[in-house]
């Protein structure tokens, strides 16, 4: 069964303290892995798509990487405005394009 | 380019009533998915429509239904509302075919059932 697990559930960091969020997945064949950011009461905002192991994408203080079993979202020198819930989703080759979502990691950056 | 538009943004309904939510996808997108999100919970998948056909379905009761029109706009209907249906309802649009397809979300409709 296709599955996505995100860890940790919540992460509190001081401003400027770099860290990583994890998204591990089990699918028969990966079509794509997606990262989103969600602020309270709003729809998720698309961040990155990763297609194959070894791929990396960057945007400002965020960098996403992908292996055959997991993806990491690295946050470098975060600011309070980076506080949000980060969601990971995968699309399997045999899934009829359905997305399988992780439960998310709630990130809190303290000034 | 216009994003995904959901209407209305807020709704208050009484138990037993029914409600219809609307979603206008990004121009050219043929897939529309609907999700329910309750406080502290992840995204719960309701269903997905692609080219006017329901392509995928989640584990929700039959009170939840949807449809998609020829212009890709979609509606979701909930009949016989229950207090537990209070949630943020999100719709997402994507190309829906031809490779990994990123989904883009609307701002959601906040439904409160009293």
mmCIF file of N, CA and C in Angstrom, chain A residues 31 34 36 38 41-44 46 49 51 87 91 95-99 101, chain B residues 35 37 43 45 55-56 90 96-103 105-107 110:
data_model
loop_
_atom_site.group_PDB
_atom_site.id
_atom_site.type_symbol
_atom_site.label_atom_id
_atom_site.label_comp_id
_atom_site.label_asym_id
_atom_site.label_seq_id
_atom_site.Cartn_x
_atom_site.Cartn_y
_atom_site.Cartn_z
ATOM 1 N N UNK A 31 6.086 8.669 -9.462
ATOM 2 C CA UNK A 31 5.918 9.591 -10.581
ATOM 3 C C UNK A 31 6.433 10.974 -10.190
ATOM 4 N N UNK A 34 6.020 15.971 -4.017
ATOM 5 C CA UNK A 34 5.696 17.398 -3.960
ATOM 6 C C UNK A 34 5.795 17.906 -2.527
ATOM 7 N N UNK A 36 4.702 21.231 -0.053
ATOM 8 C CA UNK A 36 3.810 22.377 0.073
ATOM 9 C C UNK A 36 4.019 23.033 1.430
ATOM 10 N N UNK A 38 1.713 25.322 4.223
ATOM 11 C CA UNK A 38 0.357 25.749 4.550
ATOM 12 C C UNK A 38 0.362 26.632 5.783
ATOM 13 N N UNK A 41 -5.507 28.256 8.238
ATOM 14 C CA UNK A 41 -6.733 28.747 7.614
ATOM 15 C C UNK A 41 -6.631 29.017 6.127
ATOM 16 N N UNK A 42 -5.492 28.652 5.518
ATOM 17 C CA UNK A 42 -5.307 28.902 4.086
ATOM 18 C C UNK A 42 -5.043 27.607 3.335
ATOM 19 N N UNK A 43 -5.162 27.679 2.002
ATOM 20 C CA UNK A 43 -4.842 26.517 1.202
ATOM 21 C C UNK A 43 -3.342 26.318 1.105
ATOM 22 N N UNK A 44 -2.888 25.062 0.943
ATOM 23 C CA UNK A 44 -1.456 24.803 0.782
ATOM 24 C C UNK A 44 -0.893 25.528 -0.434
ATOM 25 N N UNK A 46 2.134 25.551 -3.203
ATOM 26 C CA UNK A 46 3.097 24.659 -3.841
ATOM 27 C C UNK A 46 4.513 25.216 -3.715
ATOM 28 N N UNK A 49 8.554 20.279 -6.904
ATOM 29 C CA UNK A 49 8.324 18.932 -7.408
ATOM 30 C C UNK A 49 9.684 18.272 -7.600
ATOM 31 N N UNK A 51 11.401 14.592 -9.103
ATOM 32 C CA UNK A 51 10.991 13.483 -9.961
ATOM 33 C C UNK A 51 11.800 12.205 -9.741
ATOM 34 N N UNK A 87 3.860 20.245 4.120
ATOM 35 C CA UNK A 87 3.219 18.997 3.697
ATOM 36 C C UNK A 87 3.991 18.375 2.537
ATOM 37 N N UNK A 91 3.026 10.974 -5.785
ATOM 38 C CA UNK A 91 2.154 10.480 -6.861
ATOM 39 C C UNK A 91 2.847 9.244 -7.427
ATOM 40 N N UNK A 95 -1.120 5.102 -9.728
ATOM 41 C CA UNK A 95 -2.107 5.669 -8.798
ATOM 42 C C UNK A 95 -3.246 6.390 -9.482
ATOM 43 N N UNK A 96 -3.291 6.385 -10.804
ATOM 44 C CA UNK A 96 -4.313 7.159 -11.510
ATOM 45 C C UNK A 96 -4.198 8.647 -11.162
ATOM 46 N N UNK A 97 -2.990 9.092 -10.948
ATOM 47 C CA UNK A 97 -2.635 10.493 -10.681
ATOM 48 C C UNK A 97 -3.111 10.990 -9.312
ATOM 49 N N UNK A 98 -3.548 10.076 -8.442
ATOM 50 C CA UNK A 98 -3.970 10.497 -7.115
ATOM 51 C C UNK A 98 -2.765 10.813 -6.244
ATOM 52 N N UNK A 99 -2.860 11.855 -5.434
ATOM 53 C CA UNK A 99 -1.801 12.233 -4.505
ATOM 54 C C UNK A 99 -2.028 11.546 -3.161
ATOM 55 N N UNK A 101 -0.930 11.930 0.713
ATOM 56 C CA UNK A 101 -0.403 13.012 1.532
ATOM 57 C C UNK A 101 0.142 12.517 2.863
ATOM 58 N N UNK B 35 -10.768 18.317 -0.908
ATOM 59 C CA UNK B 35 -10.243 17.828 0.362
ATOM 60 C C UNK B 35 -11.015 18.451 1.518
ATOM 61 N N UNK B 37 -10.410 19.431 5.581
ATOM 62 C CA UNK B 37 -9.370 19.595 6.597
ATOM 63 C C UNK B 37 -10.002 20.132 7.874
ATOM 64 N N UNK B 43 -4.830 16.622 5.330
ATOM 65 C CA UNK B 43 -5.790 16.707 4.225
ATOM 66 C C UNK B 43 -6.465 15.352 4.030
ATOM 67 N N UNK B 45 -8.769 13.300 1.582
ATOM 68 C CA UNK B 45 -9.178 13.332 0.184
ATOM 69 C C UNK B 45 -10.632 12.912 0.029
ATOM 70 N N UNK B 55 -12.550 10.368 -11.212
ATOM 71 C CA UNK B 55 -11.450 9.451 -11.475
ATOM 72 C C UNK B 55 -10.964 8.752 -10.202
ATOM 73 N N UNK B 56 -11.011 9.465 -9.085
ATOM 74 C CA UNK B 56 -10.580 8.885 -7.812
ATOM 75 C C UNK B 56 -11.575 9.286 -6.729
ATOM 76 N N UNK B 90 -11.147 22.355 0.768
ATOM 77 C CA UNK B 90 -10.162 22.861 -0.183
ATOM 78 C C UNK B 90 -10.322 22.182 -1.525
ATOM 79 N N UNK B 96 -3.451 17.115 -14.584
ATOM 80 C CA UNK B 96 -4.125 15.835 -14.405
ATOM 81 C C UNK B 96 -3.631 14.689 -15.260
ATOM 82 N N UNK B 97 -2.680 14.940 -16.147
ATOM 83 C CA UNK B 97 -2.215 13.850 -17.008
ATOM 84 C C UNK B 97 -0.882 14.234 -17.626
ATOM 85 N N UNK B 98 -0.155 13.222 -18.133
ATOM 86 C CA UNK B 98 1.043 13.505 -18.909
ATOM 87 C C UNK B 98 2.318 13.614 -18.123
ATOM 88 N N UNK B 99 2.309 13.208 -16.834
ATOM 89 C CA UNK B 99 3.534 13.312 -16.047
ATOM 90 C C UNK B 99 3.199 13.764 -14.651
ATOM 91 N N UNK B 100 4.204 14.003 -13.791
ATOM 92 C CA UNK B 100 3.894 14.484 -12.434
ATOM 93 C C UNK B 100 3.135 15.792 -12.538
ATOM 94 N N UNK B 101 2.026 15.872 -11.852
ATOM 95 C CA UNK B 101 1.168 17.045 -12.000
ATOM 96 C C UNK B 101 0.990 17.731 -10.659
ATOM 97 N N UNK B 102 1.620 18.890 -10.535
ATOM 98 C CA UNK B 102 1.484 19.673 -9.314
ATOM 99 C C UNK B 102 0.047 20.129 -9.159
ATOM 100 N N UNK B 103 -0.436 20.102 -7.917
ATOM 101 C CA UNK B 103 -1.781 20.597 -7.614
ATOM 102 C C UNK B 103 -1.668 21.983 -7.010
ATOM 103 N N UNK B 105 -3.836 24.933 -4.996
ATOM 104 C CA UNK B 105 -5.012 25.015 -4.135
ATOM 105 C C UNK B 105 -5.663 26.392 -4.128
ATOM 106 N N UNK B 106 -6.959 26.380 -3.904
ATOM 107 C CA UNK B 106 -7.677 27.603 -3.603
ATOM 108 C C UNK B 106 -7.534 27.948 -2.130
ATOM 109 N N UNK B 107 -8.162 29.045 -1.719
ATOM 110 C CA UNK B 107 -8.072 29.492 -0.324
ATOM 111 C C UNK B 107 -9.036 28.745 0.583
ATOM 112 N N UNK B 110 -14.667 27.840 4.370
ATOM 113 C CA UNK B 110 -14.819 27.470 5.783
ATOM 114 C C UNK B 110 -16.291 27.231 6.049
#
